[in-house]
mmCIF file of C-alpha atoms and ligand atoms in Angstrom:
data_model
loop_
_atom_site.group_PDB
_atom_site.id
_atom_site.type_symbol
_atom_site.label_atom_id
_atom_site.label_comp_id
_atom_site.label_asym_id
_atom_site.label_seq_id
_atom_site.Cartn_x
_atom_site.Cartn_y
_atom_site.Cartn_z
ATOM 1 C CA UNK A 51 10.435 22.473 28.579
ATOM 2 C CA UNK A 52 10.073 18.652 27.383
ATOM 3 C CA UNK A 53 11.907 17.544 24.567
ATOM 4 C CA UNK A 54 12.009 14.265 23.726
ATOM 5 C CA UNK A 55 11.050 11.124 21.908
ATOM 6 C CA UNK A 56 8.558 9.209 24.414
ATOM 7 C CA UNK A 57 5.093 6.141 23.557
ATOM 8 C CA UNK A 58 1.871 7.180 23.988
ATOM 9 C CA UNK A 59 -0.890 5.429 22.919
ATOM 10 C CA UNK A 60 -4.377 5.449 21.646
ATOM 11 C CA UNK A 61 -7.292 3.331 20.078
ATOM 12 C CA UNK A 62 -7.826 2.919 16.527
ATOM 13 C CA UNK A 63 -10.861 3.092 14.494
ATOM 14 C CA UNK A 64 -12.205 -0.487 15.177
ATOM 15 C CA UNK A 65 -11.295 0.709 19.803
ATOM 16 C CA UNK A 66 -8.314 -1.353 19.618
ATOM 17 C CA UNK A 67 -5.018 -0.355 21.418
ATOM 18 C CA UNK A 68 -2.019 0.651 20.076
ATOM 19 C CA UNK A 69 1.018 1.801 21.294
ATOM 20 C CA UNK A 70 2.162 4.703 19.636
ATOM 21 C CA UNK A 71 5.779 6.269 18.766
ATOM 22 C CA UNK A 72 5.518 9.920 19.676
ATOM 23 C CA UNK A 73 7.302 13.085 20.287
ATOM 24 C CA UNK A 74 6.807 15.735 23.739
ATOM 25 C CA UNK A 75 7.185 19.471 22.769
ATOM 26 C CA UNK A 76 6.719 22.039 25.657
ATOM 27 C CA UNK A 77 3.921 19.937 27.239
ATOM 28 C CA UNK A 78 2.263 18.657 24.070
ATOM 29 C CA UNK A 79 2.321 15.200 22.360
ATOM 30 C CA UNK A 80 3.010 14.631 18.805
ATOM 31 C CA UNK A 81 2.343 11.995 16.542
ATOM 32 C CA UNK A 82 5.998 12.391 15.333
ATOM 33 C CA UNK A 83 7.829 8.786 15.290
ATOM 34 C CA UNK A 84 11.838 9.711 15.344
ATOM 35 C CA UNK A 85 12.817 5.965 16.449
ATOM 36 C CA UNK A 86 13.125 4.673 13.206
ATOM 37 C CA UNK A 87 16.570 4.512 11.332
ATOM 38 C CA UNK A 88 16.038 6.986 9.050
ATOM 39 C CA UNK A 89 17.039 10.448 8.417
ATOM 40 C CA UNK A 90 13.546 11.554 8.144
ATOM 41 C CA UNK A 91 10.921 11.049 10.121
ATOM 42 C CA UNK A 92 7.147 9.477 10.277
ATOM 43 C CA UNK A 93 4.749 11.875 11.065
ATOM 44 C CA UNK A 94 1.016 12.120 10.885
ATOM 45 C CA UNK A 95 -1.422 15.284 10.257
ATOM 46 C CA UNK A 96 -5.229 15.980 10.228
ATOM 47 C CA UNK A 97 -6.159 18.581 8.307
ATOM 48 C CA UNK A 98 -9.431 18.717 10.407
ATOM 49 C CA UNK A 99 -12.066 18.042 7.293
ATOM 50 C CA UNK A 100 -10.551 20.524 5.029
ATOM 51 C CA UNK A 101 -8.313 19.787 2.106
ATOM 52 C CA UNK A 102 -5.311 22.001 2.800
ATOM 53 C CA UNK A 103 -2.363 19.859 3.400
ATOM 54 C CA UNK A 104 -0.328 19.059 5.189
ATOM 55 C CA UNK A 105 -2.312 20.558 7.342
ATOM 56 C CA UNK A 106 -1.854 20.472 11.122
ATOM 57 C CA UNK A 107 -0.206 17.960 13.465
ATOM 58 C CA UNK A 108 -2.167 14.952 14.969
ATOM 59 C CA UNK A 109 -1.130 16.687 18.569
ATOM 60 C CA UNK A 110 -2.884 15.454 22.047
ATOM 61 C CA UNK A 111 -2.211 16.723 25.440
ATOM 62 C CA UNK A 112 -1.603 13.923 27.488
ATOM 63 C CA UNK A 113 -0.297 11.141 25.599
ATOM 64 C CA UNK A 114 -3.512 9.519 25.190
ATOM 65 C CA UNK A 115 -4.976 9.702 21.447
ATOM 66 C CA UNK A 116 -8.060 8.121 23.149
ATOM 67 C CA UNK A 117 -10.954 10.379 21.918
ATOM 68 C CA UNK A 118 -12.595 8.627 19.092
ATOM 69 C CA UNK A 119 -12.022 11.215 16.519
ATOM 70 C CA UNK A 120 -8.206 10.117 16.712
ATOM 71 C CA UNK A 121 -8.740 7.122 15.856
ATOM 72 C CA UNK A 122 -7.597 7.503 12.312
ATOM 73 C CA UNK A 123 -4.285 9.458 13.167
ATOM 74 C CA UNK A 124 -3.922 6.465 15.543
ATOM 75 C CA UNK A 125 -4.123 4.185 12.833
ATOM 76 C CA UNK A 126 -2.223 5.944 10.106
ATOM 77 C CA UNK A 127 0.510 6.713 12.566
ATOM 78 C CA UNK A 128 0.883 2.999 14.024
ATOM 79 C CA UNK A 129 0.013 1.163 10.342
ATOM 80 C CA UNK A 130 2.794 3.733 8.491
ATOM 81 C CA UNK A 131 5.288 2.523 11.189
ATOM 82 C CA UNK A 132 4.411 -1.165 10.504
ATOM 83 C CA UNK A 133 4.696 -0.508 6.670
ATOM 84 C CA UNK A 134 8.275 1.416 6.624
ATOM 85 C CA UNK A 135 9.300 -1.798 9.102
ATOM 86 C CA UNK A 136 7.946 -3.975 6.358
ATOM 87 C CA UNK A 137 10.069 -2.526 3.280
ATOM 88 C CA UNK A 138 12.973 -2.165 5.857
ATOM 89 C CA UNK A 139 13.075 -5.744 7.093
ATOM 90 C CA UNK A 140 12.111 -7.686 4.249
ATOM 91 C CA UNK A 141 14.014 -5.785 1.468
ATOM 92 C CA UNK A 142 16.570 -3.332 2.843
ATOM 93 C CA UNK A 143 15.006 -0.625 1.840
ATOM 94 C CA UNK A 144 14.822 2.389 3.762
ATOM 95 C CA UNK A 145 11.921 4.184 3.205
ATOM 96 C CA UNK A 146 10.318 4.970 -0.355
ATOM 97 C CA UNK A 147 13.105 6.651 -1.665
ATOM 98 C CA UNK A 148 15.632 3.629 -0.057
ATOM 99 C CA UNK A 149 16.968 6.912 1.372
ATOM 100 C CA UNK A 150 14.975 7.717 4.601
ATOM 101 C CA UNK A 151 12.961 10.034 3.443
ATOM 102 C CA UNK A 152 10.234 11.189 6.386
ATOM 103 C CA UNK A 153 6.862 9.138 5.619
ATOM 104 C CA UNK A 154 3.891 12.214 6.117
ATOM 105 C CA UNK A 155 0.361 11.294 6.689
ATOM 106 C CA UNK A 156 -2.881 13.338 6.941
ATOM 107 C CA UNK A 157 -6.161 11.955 8.215
ATOM 108 C CA UNK A 158 -10.066 13.544 8.218
ATOM 109 C CA UNK A 159 -9.078 14.506 4.416
ATOM 110 C CA UNK A 160 -12.102 16.064 3.361
ATOM 111 C CA UNK A 161 -15.702 15.577 4.473
ATOM 112 C CA UNK A 162 -17.000 11.904 4.110
ATOM 113 C CA UNK A 163 -14.121 11.439 1.500
ATOM 114 C CA UNK A 164 -14.273 7.805 0.159
ATOM 115 C CA UNK A 165 -10.640 7.455 -1.126
ATOM 116 C CA UNK A 166 -6.982 7.677 0.402
ATOM 117 C CA UNK A 167 -4.001 8.333 -2.034
ATOM 118 C CA UNK A 168 -0.141 9.158 -2.235
ATOM 119 C CA UNK A 169 -0.204 12.352 -3.735
ATOM 120 C CA UNK A 170 3.741 12.584 -4.583
ATOM 121 C CA UNK A 171 4.546 13.673 -1.407
ATOM 122 C CA UNK A 172 2.733 12.411 1.282
ATOM 123 C CA UNK A 173 -0.295 9.624 1.961
ATOM 124 C CA UNK A 174 -3.714 11.314 2.524
ATOM 125 C CA UNK A 175 -7.190 9.603 3.653
ATOM 126 C CA UNK A 176 -10.691 10.187 3.875
ATOM 127 C CA UNK A 177 -13.064 9.184 6.545
ATOM 128 C CA UNK A 178 -15.417 7.696 4.371
ATOM 129 C CA UNK A 179 -19.111 8.395 4.493
ATOM 130 C CA UNK A 180 -19.706 5.637 7.268
ATOM 131 C CA UNK A 181 -21.510 3.254 4.485
ATOM 132 C CA UNK A 182 -19.464 2.749 1.618
ATOM 133 C CA UNK A 183 -16.112 3.178 3.778
ATOM 134 C CA UNK A 184 -14.949 3.768 7.717
ATOM 135 C CA UNK A 185 -12.123 5.629 7.997
ATOM 136 C CA UNK A 186 -9.463 4.127 5.231
ATOM 137 C CA UNK A 187 -6.423 4.523 7.626
ATOM 138 C CA UNK A 188 -8.290 1.806 9.647
ATOM 139 C CA UNK A 189 -6.828 -0.613 6.677
ATOM 140 C CA UNK A 190 -3.120 -2.098 6.911
ATOM 141 C CA UNK A 191 -3.698 -3.169 3.366
ATOM 142 C CA UNK A 192 -4.892 0.201 2.511
ATOM 143 C CA UNK A 193 -2.014 1.936 3.469
ATOM 144 C CA UNK A 194 0.298 -0.615 2.003
ATOM 145 C CA UNK A 195 -1.219 0.384 -0.863
ATOM 146 C CA UNK A 196 -0.880 4.133 -0.903
ATOM 147 C CA UNK A 197 3.081 3.794 0.483
ATOM 148 C CA UNK A 198 3.906 1.281 -2.521
ATOM 149 C CA UNK A 199 2.362 4.148 -4.573
ATOM 150 C CA UNK A 200 5.424 5.641 -3.390
ATOM 151 C CA UNK A 201 8.331 3.214 -3.691
ATOM 152 C CA UNK A 202 6.569 2.219 -7.125
ATOM 153 C CA UNK A 203 7.057 5.961 -8.254
ATOM 154 C CA UNK A 204 11.071 6.134 -7.005
ATOM 155 C CA UNK A 205 11.788 2.810 -8.552
ATOM 156 C CA UNK A 206 10.110 1.374 -11.551
ATOM 157 C CA UNK A 207 8.158 4.474 -11.873
ATOM 158 C CA UNK A 208 5.376 2.644 -14.170
ATOM 159 C CA UNK A 209 3.750 5.194 -15.771
ATOM 160 C CA UNK A 210 -0.630 5.421 -13.995
ATOM 161 C CA UNK A 211 -2.331 4.989 -17.211
ATOM 162 C CA UNK A 212 -2.903 1.414 -19.372
ATOM 163 C CA UNK A 213 -1.238 -1.509 -18.651
ATOM 164 C CA UNK A 214 1.813 0.556 -16.761
ATOM 165 C CA UNK A 215 -1.296 2.180 -14.807
ATOM 166 C CA UNK A 216 -2.408 -1.118 -13.877
ATOM 167 C CA UNK A 217 0.979 -2.977 -12.864
ATOM 168 C CA UNK A 218 1.000 0.287 -10.962
ATOM 169 C CA UNK A 219 -1.943 -0.338 -8.878
ATOM 170 C CA UNK A 220 -1.724 -4.139 -9.354
ATOM 171 C CA UNK A 221 2.073 -3.947 -7.500
ATOM 172 C CA UNK A 222 0.767 -1.372 -4.521
ATOM 173 C CA UNK A 223 -2.433 -4.401 -4.280
ATOM 174 C CA UNK A 224 0.135 -7.609 -4.184
ATOM 175 C CA UNK A 225 2.295 -5.224 -1.211
ATOM 176 C CA UNK A 226 -0.653 -4.777 0.494
ATOM 177 C CA UNK A 227 -1.047 -8.625 0.616
ATOM 178 C CA UNK A 228 2.643 -8.884 1.436
ATOM 179 C CA UNK A 229 2.250 -6.803 4.215
ATOM 180 C CA UNK A 230 -1.278 -8.023 5.294
ATOM 181 C CA UNK A 231 -0.969 -11.796 4.417
ATOM 182 C CA UNK A 232 -4.231 -12.723 6.251
ATOM 183 C CA UNK A 233 -6.526 -12.763 3.378
ATOM 184 C CA UNK A 234 -6.515 -12.356 -0.134
ATOM 185 C CA UNK A 235 -8.924 -9.310 -0.074
ATOM 186 C CA UNK A 236 -7.934 -5.724 -0.114
ATOM 187 C CA UNK A 237 -9.601 -2.720 1.997
ATOM 188 C CA UNK A 238 -12.355 -5.728 3.750
ATOM 189 C CA UNK A 239 -11.272 -3.618 6.956
ATOM 190 C CA UNK A 240 -12.586 0.024 5.600
ATOM 191 C CA UNK A 241 -15.015 -1.153 2.945
ATOM 192 C CA UNK A 242 -19.029 -1.189 3.398
ATOM 193 C CA UNK A 243 -18.238 -1.103 7.201
ATOM 194 C CA UNK A 244 -22.211 -2.029 7.474
ATOM 195 C CA UNK A 245 -21.840 -5.186 5.579
ATOM 196 C CA UNK A 246 -19.538 -8.288 6.415
ATOM 197 C CA UNK A 247 -17.633 -10.353 3.837
ATOM 198 C CA UNK A 248 -17.112 -8.176 0.788
ATOM 199 C CA UNK A 249 -14.306 -5.948 0.042
ATOM 200 C CA UNK A 250 -13.041 -3.370 -2.671
ATOM 201 C CA UNK A 251 -10.560 -5.746 -4.725
ATOM 202 C CA UNK A 252 -9.750 -9.861 -4.159
ATOM 203 C CA UNK A 253 -6.108 -11.210 -5.776
ATOM 204 C CA UNK A 254 -7.979 -14.516 -5.437
ATOM 205 C CA UNK A 255 -11.015 -13.710 -7.414
ATOM 206 C CA UNK A 256 -10.756 -10.807 -9.237
ATOM 207 C CA UNK A 257 -14.116 -11.200 -10.995
ATOM 208 C CA UNK A 258 -15.791 -10.917 -7.845
ATOM 209 C CA UNK A 259 -15.272 -7.184 -7.564
ATOM 210 C CA UNK A 260 -15.794 -6.673 -11.829
ATOM 211 C CA UNK A 261 -12.454 -7.212 -12.545
ATOM 212 C CA UNK A 262 -11.128 -8.953 -15.702
ATOM 213 C CA UNK A 263 -8.565 -12.347 -13.840
ATOM 214 C CA UNK A 264 -7.668 -12.780 -17.844
ATOM 215 C CA UNK A 265 -6.631 -10.731 -21.152
ATOM 216 C CA UNK A 266 -9.823 -12.151 -23.170
ATOM 217 C CA UNK A 267 -11.559 -9.833 -20.501
ATOM 218 C CA UNK A 268 -8.833 -6.819 -20.686
ATOM 219 C CA UNK A 269 -11.384 -3.805 -19.960
ATOM 220 C CA UNK A 270 -10.651 -1.318 -22.319
ATOM 221 C CA UNK A 271 -11.738 2.771 -21.181
ATOM 222 C CA UNK A 272 -10.696 5.910 -20.998
ATOM 223 C CA UNK A 273 -11.964 6.342 -17.755
ATOM 224 C CA UNK A 274 -9.923 5.556 -14.708
ATOM 225 C CA UNK A 275 -6.340 6.432 -16.565
ATOM 226 C CA UNK A 276 -7.390 3.410 -18.796
ATOM 227 C CA UNK A 277 -9.460 1.043 -16.209
ATOM 228 C CA UNK A 278 -5.799 1.367 -14.288
ATOM 229 C CA UNK A 279 -8.054 -0.006 -10.708
ATOM 230 C CA UNK A 280 -10.088 -2.396 -13.396
ATOM 231 C CA UNK A 281 -7.401 -4.211 -15.644
ATOM 232 C CA UNK A 282 -5.037 -4.545 -12.125
ATOM 233 C CA UNK A 283 -7.077 -7.905 -11.637
ATOM 234 C CA UNK A 284 -4.936 -9.480 -14.369
ATOM 235 C CA UNK A 285 -1.489 -9.101 -13.076
ATOM 236 C CA UNK A 286 -3.259 -9.802 -9.467
ATOM 237 C CA UNK A 287 -4.355 -12.937 -10.629
ATOM 238 C CA UNK A 288 -1.197 -14.010 -11.627
ATOM 239 C CA UNK A 289 0.353 -12.921 -8.693
ATOM 240 C CA UNK A 290 -2.353 -15.215 -6.490
ATOM 241 C CA UNK A 291 -1.428 -17.929 -8.572
ATOM 242 C CA UNK A 292 2.339 -17.202 -7.946
ATOM 243 C CA UNK A 293 2.138 -17.020 -4.234
ATOM 244 C CA UNK A 294 -0.155 -19.861 -4.064
ATOM 245 C CA UNK A 295 2.426 -21.845 -5.714
ATOM 246 C CA UNK A 296 6.313 -20.554 -4.109
ATOM 247 C CA UNK A 297 4.771 -18.953 -0.958
ATOM 248 C CA UNK A 298 5.049 -15.230 0.038
ATOM 249 C CA UNK A 299 8.494 -15.256 1.263
ATOM 250 C CA UNK A 300 9.965 -16.314 -2.027
ATOM 251 C CA UNK A 301 7.410 -14.124 -4.202
ATOM 252 C CA UNK A 302 8.122 -10.461 -1.964
ATOM 253 C CA UNK A 303 11.382 -11.040 -3.162
ATOM 254 C CA UNK A 304 10.793 -11.937 -6.670
ATOM 255 C CA UNK A 305 8.148 -8.729 -6.610
ATOM 256 C CA UNK A 306 10.779 -6.339 -5.011
ATOM 257 C CA UNK A 307 13.567 -7.446 -7.469
ATOM 258 C CA UNK A 308 10.814 -6.816 -10.537
ATOM 259 C CA UNK A 309 10.017 -3.480 -9.599
ATOM 260 C CA UNK A 310 13.115 -2.432 -8.585
ATOM 261 C CA UNK A 311 15.698 -3.624 -10.889
ATOM 262 C CA UNK A 312 13.914 -4.911 -14.046
ATOM 263 C CA UNK A 313 10.621 -2.793 -14.606
ATOM 264 C CA UNK A 314 10.532 0.716 -15.855
ATOM 265 C CA UNK A 315 8.119 3.594 -16.632
ATOM 266 C CA UNK A 316 6.589 2.225 -19.877
ATOM 267 C CA UNK A 317 6.417 -1.529 -18.624
ATOM 268 C CA UNK A 318 3.543 -3.645 -20.056
ATOM 269 C CA UNK A 319 2.197 -6.919 -18.790
ATOM 270 C CA UNK A 320 4.519 -8.995 -20.852
ATOM 271 C CA UNK A 321 7.416 -6.630 -19.673
ATOM 272 C CA UNK A 322 6.065 -7.637 -16.010
ATOM 273 C CA UNK A 323 6.492 -11.294 -16.948
ATOM 274 C CA UNK A 324 9.642 -11.110 -18.394
ATOM 275 C CA UNK A 325 10.768 -8.958 -15.416
ATOM 276 C CA UNK A 326 9.024 -11.513 -12.713
ATOM 277 C CA UNK A 327 10.949 -14.507 -14.587
ATOM 278 C CA UNK A 328 14.353 -12.808 -14.844
ATOM 279 C CA UNK A 329 14.008 -12.230 -10.899
ATOM 280 C CA UNK A 330 13.018 -15.516 -10.322
ATOM 281 C CA UNK A 331 15.653 -16.690 -12.053
ATOM 282 C CA UNK A 332 18.391 -14.519 -10.985
ATOM 283 C CA UNK A 333 16.879 -15.534 -6.929
ATOM 284 C CA UNK A 334 16.135 -19.509 -7.639
ATOM 285 C CA UNK A 335 16.751 -20.608 -10.446
ATOM 286 C CA UNK A 336 15.128 -21.630 -13.251
ATOM 287 C CA UNK A 337 13.806 -24.665 -11.660
ATOM 288 C CA UNK A 338 10.028 -25.248 -9.979
ATOM 289 C CA UNK A 339 9.872 -21.725 -9.231
ATOM 290 C CA UNK A 340 10.483 -20.509 -12.548
ATOM 291 C CA UNK A 341 8.137 -22.706 -13.906
ATOM 292 C CA UNK A 342 5.538 -21.799 -11.335
ATOM 293 C CA UNK A 343 5.707 -17.943 -12.280
ATOM 294 C CA UNK A 344 5.441 -18.881 -15.922
ATOM 295 C CA UNK A 345 2.063 -21.257 -15.414
ATOM 296 C CA UNK A 346 0.391 -18.019 -13.630
ATOM 297 C CA UNK A 347 0.817 -15.778 -16.371
ATOM 298 C CA UNK A 348 0.483 -18.601 -19.059
ATOM 299 C CA UNK A 349 -2.891 -19.098 -16.990
ATOM 300 C CA UNK A 350 -3.923 -15.225 -17.166
ATOM 301 C CA UNK A 351 -3.172 -14.988 -21.241
ATOM 302 C CA UNK A 352 -0.110 -12.586 -20.738
ATOM 303 C CA UNK A 353 2.937 -14.218 -22.940
HETATM 304 N N1 LIG B 284 -7.054 4.793 -3.886
HETATM 305 C C1 LIG B 284 -6.225 5.108 -4.990
HETATM 306 C C2 LIG B 284 -5.337 4.437 -5.907
HETATM 307 O O1 LIG B 284 -4.303 4.444 -4.854
HETATM 308 C C3 LIG B 284 -6.499 6.536 -5.326
HETATM 309 C C4 LIG B 284 -6.097 6.497 -6.711
HETATM 310 O O2 LIG B 284 -6.908 6.138 -7.733
HETATM 311 N N2 LIG B 284 -4.732 7.237 -7.320
HETATM 312 O O3 LIG B 284 -5.133 4.003 -6.584
HETATM 313 ZN ZN1 ZN B 285 -3.816 2.398 -6.456
HETATM 314 CA CA1 CA B 286 -6.603 -7.875 3.304
#
């Protein structure tokens, strides 16, 4: 019987060809990537349109994951690898726990499910209803957003409510940008597949999607854990202004250091400003970069 890491291929939800790290076992091929330098592995499962987690391994009989129903599996597996590589190569962080933990994804969760989430142990992706969303693993920035929630949980552990929750959301969006920096939008690849040019959120223009971009417009609500997906627009806009000013290469180091070193459970927007300023000072001194970060947070009314 064969029992070995191997390379397969498949097509993503958009029909794009992707090489896949798979594993052959007794004549079946698994979306099971053992090629990373981690104690764990990257594994992709399917819930088969139900709600049990993790579900069953995503497998194929000939290592060609080419059927249209396998597109979500292919994308989740390949995108998880890309996000893993990003944190290792850019931040020297080995998986979300910094210690090589396995990265598990489940696709085909539920029926017409218009969301994706980190459940504290793994990532979960719906297929969308085909109108509001296409299969959510098809978006690299969505996958990065969800895995960044895991990184946040193991670092600052920002409490998922009110301002700390909006920061938690914002760091996930900002890492979504850092992993896929081709535009300022989040989720554009899977949001309203029948409509071009829109997205779930925007870092550069939060207002376009109903989010505030300044403390004057902070949204007080008891829903969504105190508006965590709304008020994230404020720190998102500060991140956009920072990146515009000092560039991605410095900004991503600053954001990671703030999350990993300075922020904690109850941190609020003011604490984020202070944490990012301290991180900037540590890494790049108190000159023009420091002033750019200060100006960004001044612009959104957070002091
Ligand atoms: N997709 C959402 C998110 O990651 C799910 C949630 O509300 N937690 O923020
Ligand atoms: Zn989120
Ligand atoms: Ca994007």
